[in-house]
Coordinates of C-alpha atoms in Angstrom, one line a residue:
M1 CA 9.4 -26.2 -9.2
D2 CA 10.8 -27.5 -5.8
D3 CA 9.4 -25.6 -2.5
F4 CA 12.0 -23.8 -1.9
L5 CA 11.8 -22.0 -5.7
A6 CA 8.4 -22.0 -5.3
A7 CA 8.6 -20.0 -1.4
R8 CA 11.2 -16.8 -3.2
S9 CA 9.0 -16.9 -6.6
Q10 CA 6.0 -16.3 -4.3
M11 CA 8.0 -13.5 -2.7
A12 CA 9.1 -11.8 -5.9
L13 CA 6.0 -11.8 -6.9
S14 CA 4.1 -10.8 -4.3
L15 CA 6.9 -8.0 -3.6
G16 CA 6.9 -6.7 -7.4
F17 CA 3.0 -6.4 -7.1
H18 CA 2.9 -5.0 -4.0
I19 CA 5.7 -2.3 -4.5
I20 CA 3.6 -0.7 -7.2
Y21 CA 0.6 -0.6 -5.7
A22 CA 2.4 1.2 -2.5
C23 CA 4.3 3.4 -4.5
I24 CA 1.5 5.1 -6.2
G25 CA -0.3 4.6 -2.7
M26 CA 2.5 6.8 -1.1
V27 CA 3.1 9.5 -4.2
M28 CA -0.5 10.3 -5.0
P29 CA -1.7 11.8 -2.2
F30 CA 0.8 14.2 -2.7
F31 CA -0.4 15.6 -6.2
M32 CA -3.4 15.6 -4.6
A33 CA -2.3 18.0 -2.0
V34 CA -0.4 20.2 -4.0
S35 CA -4.3 20.5 -6.4
H36 CA -6.4 20.5 -3.8
Y37 CA -4.0 23.7 -2.6
K38 CA -4.1 25.4 -6.0
W39 CA -7.9 25.2 -5.9
L40 CA -8.4 26.8 -2.0
K41 CA -5.3 29.5 -3.3
T42 CA -6.8 30.2 -6.8
N43 CA -10.3 29.0 -6.4
N44 CA -9.6 27.8 -10.2
E45 CA -12.5 24.7 -10.5
V46 CA -10.0 22.5 -12.4
Y47 CA -7.9 22.0 -9.4
K48 CA -11.0 21.1 -7.5
H49 CA -12.0 18.6 -10.1
I50 CA -8.2 17.3 -10.1
T51 CA -7.9 16.9 -7.1
K52 CA -11.4 14.9 -6.5
A53 CA -10.4 12.7 -10.0
W54 CA -7.1 11.7 -8.5
S55 CA -8.7 11.2 -5.1
K56 CA -10.3 8.1 -6.6
G57 CA -7.3 6.9 -7.9
V58 CA -5.8 6.9 -4.8
A59 CA -8.6 4.9 -3.1
I60 CA -7.8 2.4 -5.5
F61 CA -5.0 2.0 -5.1
F62 CA -5.3 2.2 -1.2
A63 CA -7.4 -0.4 -1.1
T64 CA -5.6 -3.1 -3.7
G65 CA -2.5 -1.7 -1.4
A66 CA -4.3 -2.9 1.9
V67 CA -4.7 -6.3 0.2
S68 CA -1.3 -6.9 -1.1
G69 CA 0.2 -5.7 2.3
T70 CA -1.8 -7.8 3.6
M71 CA -1.4 -10.8 1.7
L72 CA 2.9 -10.1 2.5
S73 CA 2.6 -10.5 6.3
F74 CA 0.7 -14.3 6.0
E75 CA 3.7 -15.1 3.9
L76 CA 6.0 -13.9 5.5
G77 CA 5.2 -16.2 8.4
L78 CA 4.0 -19.2 6.4
L79 CA 7.2 -19.2 4.3
W80 CA 9.5 -18.4 6.4
P81 CA 8.9 -19.7 9.5
K82 CA 12.5 -20.0 11.2
F83 CA 13.4 -16.3 9.7
M84 CA 10.0 -14.6 11.4
E85 CA 10.7 -17.2 15.1
H86 CA 13.6 -15.5 15.7
A87 CA 13.5 -11.9 13.3
G88 CA 10.1 -11.3 14.7
P89 CA 10.8 -10.4 18.4
I90 CA 13.9 -7.9 16.5
F91 CA 12.8 -6.1 13.9
G92 CA 9.1 -6.1 14.6
M93 CA 8.6 -2.4 15.9
P94 CA 8.9 -1.1 12.3
F95 CA 6.2 -3.3 11.3
S96 CA 3.6 -2.8 14.4
L97 CA 4.7 1.0 14.0
E98 CA 3.8 0.6 10.1
G99 CA 0.5 -0.7 11.1
T100 CA -0.3 2.5 13.5
A101 CA 0.7 4.7 10.3
F102 CA -1.9 2.7 7.6
F103 CA -4.6 3.0 10.3
I104 CA -3.9 6.4 10.7
E105 CA -3.7 6.8 6.7
A106 CA -7.1 4.9 6.3
I107 CA -8.7 7.1 8.7
A108 CA -7.4 10.5 7.4
L109 CA -8.3 8.7 3.5
G110 CA -11.7 8.5 5.0
F111 CA -12.2 11.9 6.1
F112 CA -10.8 13.2 3.0
L113 CA -13.3 11.4 0.6
Y114 CA -16.5 12.0 2.3
G115 CA -15.3 15.4 3.5
W116 CA -15.7 17.8 0.6
E117 CA -18.9 20.5 1.5
K118 CA -18.8 19.2 5.3
L119 CA -15.6 20.2 6.5
N120 CA -13.7 23.1 7.1
K121 CA -11.8 23.6 3.8
W122 CA -8.4 23.7 5.1
F123 CA -9.0 20.9 7.5
H124 CA -10.3 19.0 4.5
W125 CA -7.1 19.9 2.7
F126 CA -5.4 18.9 6.1
T127 CA -6.7 15.4 5.8
G128 CA -5.2 14.9 2.5
V129 CA -2.0 15.8 3.6
V130 CA -1.7 13.4 6.7
V131 CA -2.6 10.7 3.6
G132 CA 0.4 11.6 2.0
V133 CA 2.6 11.9 5.2
S134 CA 1.3 8.6 6.8
G135 CA 1.6 6.9 3.4
L136 CA 5.2 8.2 3.2
A137 CA 5.9 7.2 7.2
S138 CA 4.4 3.4 6.1
G139 CA 7.0 3.4 3.1
I140 CA 9.8 4.0 5.3
L141 CA 8.6 1.7 8.0
V142 CA 9.0 -1.2 5.7
V143 CA 12.2 0.1 4.1
A144 CA 13.5 0.5 7.8
A145 CA 12.4 -3.7 7.9
N146 CA 13.8 -4.9 5.3
A147 CA 17.5 -2.2 5.6
W148 CA 18.2 -5.2 8.6
M149 CA 18.2 -7.6 6.3
N150 CA 20.8 -6.5 4.7
S151 CA 22.5 -4.9 8.2
P152 CA 21.4 -6.7 11.3
A153 CA 21.6 -4.4 14.5
G154 CA 20.1 -4.2 17.5
F155 CA 21.4 -8.0 18.9
E156 CA 24.0 -10.1 19.3
Y157 CA 24.1 -13.5 17.8
V158 CA 26.3 -16.4 20.0
N159 CA 26.0 -19.8 19.6
G160 CA 23.2 -19.8 17.7
Q161 CA 21.1 -17.8 20.0
Y162 CA 19.9 -13.9 19.5
T163 CA 19.9 -11.9 23.1
N164 CA 20.8 -8.5 24.1
I165 CA 17.7 -7.3 21.7
D166 CA 17.4 -3.7 21.1
P167 CA 14.5 -2.4 18.8
I168 CA 15.5 1.2 18.4
K169 CA 18.8 -0.3 17.2
A170 CA 17.4 -2.6 14.8
M171 CA 14.7 -0.4 13.0
F172 CA 17.7 2.4 12.8
N173 CA 20.1 0.1 11.5
D174 CA 23.3 1.3 9.3
A175 CA 21.2 0.8 6.0
W176 CA 17.8 2.0 6.7
F177 CA 18.4 5.6 5.8
T178 CA 20.1 5.5 2.6
Q179 CA 17.4 2.4 1.1
A180 CA 14.5 4.9 2.7
L181 CA 16.0 7.9 0.3
H182 CA 16.7 5.8 -2.5
M183 CA 12.8 3.9 -2.3
C184 CA 11.4 7.4 -1.3
L185 CA 12.9 9.2 -4.4
A186 CA 12.4 6.1 -6.6
A187 CA 8.4 6.4 -5.7
F188 CA 8.4 10.2 -6.6
T189 CA 10.2 9.7 -9.6
A190 CA 8.3 6.3 -11.2
T191 CA 4.9 7.1 -9.9
G192 CA 5.5 11.2 -11.1
F193 CA 6.4 9.6 -15.0
A194 CA 4.0 8.1 -14.7
V195 CA 0.9 10.2 -13.9
A196 CA 2.6 12.5 -15.8
G197 CA 3.2 10.4 -18.9
V198 CA -0.9 9.6 -18.8
H199 CA -2.0 13.0 -18.8
A200 CA 0.7 13.8 -21.8
L201 CA -1.1 11.3 -24.2
M202 CA -4.4 12.9 -23.3
I203 CA -3.0 16.4 -24.3
L204 CA -1.6 14.7 -27.5
K205 CA -5.2 13.6 -28.0
K206 CA -6.2 17.3 -27.4
Q207 CA -8.6 16.0 -25.1
H208 CA -9.4 18.5 -22.3
T209 CA -5.8 20.2 -22.3
D210 CA -6.7 22.9 -19.6
F211 CA -7.2 20.0 -17.2
H212 CA -4.3 17.7 -18.4
Y213 CA -2.5 20.2 -19.0
K214 CA -2.5 21.6 -14.9
S215 CA -2.0 17.4 -13.9
F216 CA 0.5 16.8 -16.2
K217 CA 2.6 20.1 -14.5
I218 CA 2.0 19.0 -10.8
A219 CA 3.6 15.3 -11.7
A220 CA 6.4 16.2 -13.9
A221 CA 7.1 18.9 -11.0
F222 CA 7.7 15.7 -8.7
A223 CA 9.0 13.5 -11.1
T224 CA 12.1 15.6 -12.6
V225 CA 13.2 16.8 -9.4
A226 CA 13.1 13.5 -8.0
A227 CA 15.0 12.0 -10.6
L228 CA 17.6 15.1 -10.3
L229 CA 18.3 13.5 -6.7
Q230 CA 18.3 10.3 -7.3
P231 CA 21.8 9.8 -8.9
I232 CA 22.8 11.9 -5.4
S233 CA 21.4 8.7 -3.2
G234 CA 22.8 6.1 -5.9
D235 CA 26.0 7.1 -5.2
I236 CA 25.6 7.4 -0.9
S237 CA 24.1 3.9 -1.6
A238 CA 26.9 2.6 -3.4
K239 CA 29.1 3.5 -0.8
D240 CA 27.4 2.3 1.6
V241 CA 26.6 -1.0 0.3
A242 CA 30.3 -1.3 -0.8
Q243 CA 30.8 -1.4 3.1
R244 CA 28.2 -3.4 4.2
Q245 CA 28.0 -6.1 1.9
P246 CA 30.8 -6.1 -1.0
A247 CA 29.3 -9.2 -2.0
K248 CA 26.3 -7.2 -3.5
L249 CA 28.5 -4.7 -5.3
A250 CA 30.6 -6.5 -7.0
A251 CA 27.4 -8.9 -8.0
M252 CA 26.0 -5.8 -9.3
E253 CA 29.5 -4.6 -11.3
A254 CA 30.3 -8.7 -12.2
L255 CA 33.2 -7.5 -10.8
Y256 CA 34.7 -11.3 -10.7
K257 CA 38.4 -10.5 -9.6
T258 CA 39.5 -8.1 -6.6
E259 CA 41.0 -4.8 -8.7
K260 CA 42.9 -1.4 -8.0
P261 CA 41.9 0.5 -9.1
A262 CA 38.3 -1.3 -10.2
P263 CA 36.6 0.1 -13.0
L264 CA 32.6 0.6 -14.1
L265 CA 31.5 -1.7 -16.1
I266 CA 28.5 -0.3 -18.8
G267 CA 26.6 -3.6 -20.5
G268 CA 28.2 -6.5 -20.7
I269 CA 27.3 -9.7 -20.8
V270 CA 28.6 -12.0 -17.5
D271 CA 29.5 -15.8 -18.1
E272 CA 29.3 -17.4 -14.7
K273 CA 30.7 -20.6 -15.2
N274 CA 34.0 -18.7 -16.3
K275 CA 33.4 -16.0 -14.2
T276 CA 34.3 -13.4 -17.0
V277 CA 32.1 -10.3 -18.5
S278 CA 32.3 -9.7 -22.0
K279 CA 31.8 -6.7 -24.2
A280 CA 31.3 -4.0 -21.5
I281 CA 32.2 -1.0 -21.9
E282 CA 34.6 -0.1 -19.1
I283 CA 35.7 3.2 -17.9
P284 CA 38.5 3.0 -15.3
G285 CA 38.8 4.0 -12.0
A286 CA 35.1 4.9 -12.2
L287 CA 33.7 2.0 -9.7
S288 CA 36.9 2.6 -7.2
F289 CA 35.9 6.3 -7.3
L290 CA 31.9 5.3 -6.9
A291 CA 32.4 3.0 -4.3
H292 CA 35.5 4.6 -2.2
G293 CA 35.6 8.6 -3.4
D294 CA 39.4 7.4 -4.6
F295 CA 40.2 6.9 -8.6
K296 CA 43.1 4.8 -7.1
A297 CA 40.7 2.9 -4.5
E298 CA 40.6 -1.5 -3.9
V299 CA 37.6 -2.6 -4.7
K300 CA 37.3 -5.9 -3.2
G301 CA 36.2 -9.0 -6.2
L302 CA 34.2 -12.3 -5.4
D303 CA 37.3 -13.5 -5.3
Q304 CA 37.8 -12.5 -2.0
I305 CA 34.4 -14.7 -1.1
P306 CA 33.6 -18.3 -0.3
E307 CA 32.4 -19.3 -3.3
D308 CA 29.2 -20.6 -1.6
E309 CA 27.9 -17.1 -0.5
H310 CA 28.4 -15.5 -3.7
P311 CA 25.3 -14.5 -5.2
P312 CA 23.6 -15.0 -9.0
V313 CA 25.7 -12.7 -10.5
A314 CA 24.2 -12.1 -13.9
I315 CA 21.2 -11.4 -12.4
T316 CA 22.1 -9.1 -10.5
H317 CA 24.4 -6.9 -12.9
Y318 CA 21.5 -7.3 -15.5
A319 CA 19.1 -5.7 -13.0
F320 CA 21.7 -3.4 -12.1
Q321 CA 22.3 -2.1 -15.2
I322 CA 18.6 -1.7 -15.8
M323 CA 17.9 0.5 -13.1
V324 CA 20.7 3.0 -13.9
G325 CA 19.9 2.7 -17.4
L326 CA 16.6 3.6 -16.9
G327 CA 17.0 6.0 -14.7
T328 CA 19.5 8.0 -16.8
I329 CA 16.9 8.0 -19.1
M330 CA 14.9 9.5 -16.8
M331 CA 17.0 12.0 -15.8
V332 CA 17.9 12.9 -19.4
I333 CA 14.0 13.7 -20.1
S334 CA 13.6 15.7 -16.7
V335 CA 16.7 18.1 -17.9
T336 CA 14.9 18.2 -21.2
Y337 CA 12.0 19.9 -19.5
I338 CA 13.7 22.2 -17.6
I339 CA 15.0 23.8 -20.1
V340 CA 11.9 23.7 -22.7
L341 CA 9.8 25.4 -19.6
W342 CA 12.9 28.1 -19.2
R343 CA 13.0 28.5 -22.8
R344 CA 9.3 28.3 -24.0
K345 CA 7.2 28.3 -20.5
T346 CA 5.1 26.0 -21.9
V347 CA 5.3 22.2 -23.6
L348 CA 1.9 22.4 -24.8
N349 CA 3.3 23.3 -28.4
S350 CA 6.2 20.3 -27.9
K351 CA 4.7 17.4 -29.0
W352 CA 8.1 15.5 -29.1
L353 CA 8.4 16.2 -25.4
L354 CA 4.7 15.0 -24.5
K355 CA 5.7 11.6 -26.2
L356 CA 9.1 11.4 -24.2
F357 CA 6.7 11.0 -21.0
V358 CA 4.1 9.2 -22.3
F359 CA 7.2 6.9 -23.3
A360 CA 8.6 7.4 -20.1
I361 CA 5.1 5.8 -18.2
P362 CA 6.6 2.0 -17.9
L363 CA 10.0 3.5 -17.3
G364 CA 10.0 4.2 -13.7
Y365 CA 8.7 1.0 -12.7
I366 CA 10.6 -1.3 -14.4
A367 CA 13.6 0.7 -12.9
L368 CA 11.8 0.1 -9.4
E369 CA 11.2 -3.1 -9.9
A370 CA 14.9 -3.8 -11.4
G371 CA 16.2 -2.3 -7.9
W372 CA 14.7 -4.5 -6.1
T373 CA 15.7 -7.7 -7.5
V374 CA 19.5 -6.2 -6.3
T375 CA 18.5 -5.6 -3.2
E376 CA 17.0 -9.3 -2.7
V377 CA 19.0 -11.2 -5.3
G378 CA 22.0 -9.7 -4.7
R379 CA 21.8 -10.3 -1.2
Q380 CA 21.6 -14.1 -1.1
P381 CA 22.3 -16.6 -0.5
W382 CA 21.2 -15.1 3.0
I383 CA 17.7 -13.9 4.0
I384 CA 19.6 -11.9 7.3
N385 CA 22.8 -10.6 6.0
G386 CA 25.9 -13.3 7.3
I387 CA 23.5 -14.5 10.0
M388 CA 21.1 -17.0 8.3
R389 CA 20.9 -18.2 5.1
T390 CA 17.7 -18.2 3.1
K391 CA 17.3 -21.9 2.6
D392 CA 17.7 -22.4 6.2
A393 CA 14.1 -20.2 6.9
V394 CA 11.8 -21.5 4.0
T395 CA 8.6 -23.9 5.9
P396 CA 9.2 -27.7 5.8
M397 CA 6.1 -27.9 4.7
P398 CA 5.3 -29.7 0.9
G399 CA 3.3 -28.4 -1.5
I400 CA 4.4 -24.6 -1.8
A401 CA 4.1 -24.6 -5.4
W402 CA 0.5 -24.9 -5.3
S403 CA 0.3 -22.2 -3.7
F404 CA 3.0 -20.1 -5.8
Y405 CA 0.5 -20.9 -8.7
L406 CA -3.3 -19.5 -6.7
F407 CA -1.0 -16.5 -5.3
S408 CA 0.2 -16.1 -9.2
A409 CA -4.0 -16.0 -10.2
I410 CA -4.8 -13.4 -7.4
Y411 CA -2.1 -10.7 -8.6
F412 CA -2.8 -10.8 -12.1
S413 CA -6.8 -11.0 -11.6
L414 CA -5.9 -8.0 -9.2
S415 CA -4.2 -6.2 -11.1
L416 CA -6.8 -6.8 -14.4
I417 CA -9.5 -4.8 -11.6
V418 CA -6.9 -2.4 -10.7
I419 CA -6.3 -1.6 -14.5
F420 CA -9.7 -1.7 -15.1
L421 CA -10.9 1.1 -12.5
L422 CA -8.6 3.1 -13.9
Y423 CA -9.2 2.8 -17.0
R424 CA -12.8 3.8 -16.2
Q425 CA -12.1 6.6 -14.3
I426 CA -10.4 7.9 -16.9
K427 CA -13.1 7.5 -19.5
M428 CA -15.2 9.2 -17.0
V429 CA -12.5 12.4 -16.7
P430 CA -14.7 14.7 -19.2
V431 CA -18.4 13.7 -17.9
L432 CA -16.9 14.9 -14.4
Y433 CA -14.9 17.7 -15.9
Q434 CA -18.2 19.4 -17.6
S435 CA -20.3 18.8 -15.1
S436 CA -20.8 21.1 -12.0
N437 CA -22.6 19.5 -10.0
T438 CA -20.7 18.5 -6.9
D439 CA -23.0 15.6 -5.9
S440 CA -21.3 13.9 -9.4
W441 CA -18.4 13.2 -8.0
N442 CA -18.9 12.1 -5.2
K443 CA -21.1 8.6 -6.8

């Protein structure tokens, strides 16, 4: 493995692991806040137990997210020094603000975890809300920095020099809103389905049904609403990408030739050597409509883009198909869930629906990883779109492959630890649920 590939692989691995930890840590506090609020309003002890159980999960993912996020910060400087040399002063503001949001989140989480029976009950609830809001703000700020790489703004690039830097304009670049919206909905969808699926599994096993059903309803509510809003966000994102990054859109749809109107491809096998796609289902004019809001509009293909600026088409196309396909499945499950609730008012007797949620546990995170693959691979060969190529930003230091192997071992070890801790928490639920001793929750 050459150093350039090793550097890219290490960043992909780091981002792939961190995004899962970050999303769960960003979304779970909102689930926790809802269950806590229900306990305060109804005085139903089950909701208190749910809140405390979920808060321990939040603590686990906050810690792992902090570790993996810190490693990513070092990797940006060590693996891509040329990029950080020029980009750091421009898009450093969202990273600085993200650090502030992180510290607020850490302080609020400390208050929440150790504030039981010590703080005013509504102030205690409020600290949990702050954990969620500050975590969400952290995610949005990081996405704003990534959006800048796709839509660079806030500077002038003249003769290889970056001048007239405007950090505010860089942070609120043309892509930040669409990417942040899409990412936040994806996080709520993925985490909602994962959490709901775990509780659905416990219901099917008939283990403390009341506890798990109440938990399931809260997570499923977030998941279904986010999944149904996601297509709207996807449409906004598609139109934005069509304007700013036509090469990425062409790679997403494996559109080698400019067409008017352009069909939308479902599936298909990409032949990058011959620049063709076979065995795909074509929907005439659909891509033109998705990209430009007009079924007869022209969509720019890769034939109008210099070949040395083509993204890897096969990877981008397959990742896009996976993301859309899994998103569609989760949307169908969401509609089905709403219909069942409307007709029956409960899902406890609908084992087939609970099994659908169990099946959907990993789908959101697979779609999330596929979406980030589209975002990052689809931007290649640029690290700053249209300004700096990725190969020009990599460190000249040798031996990056060994760093990749080391970090791979660290991330896989960290994941095993997380799985063990979560498994132990799930196994402890019966004991905690049966106990009325508050101190047992705080050990």
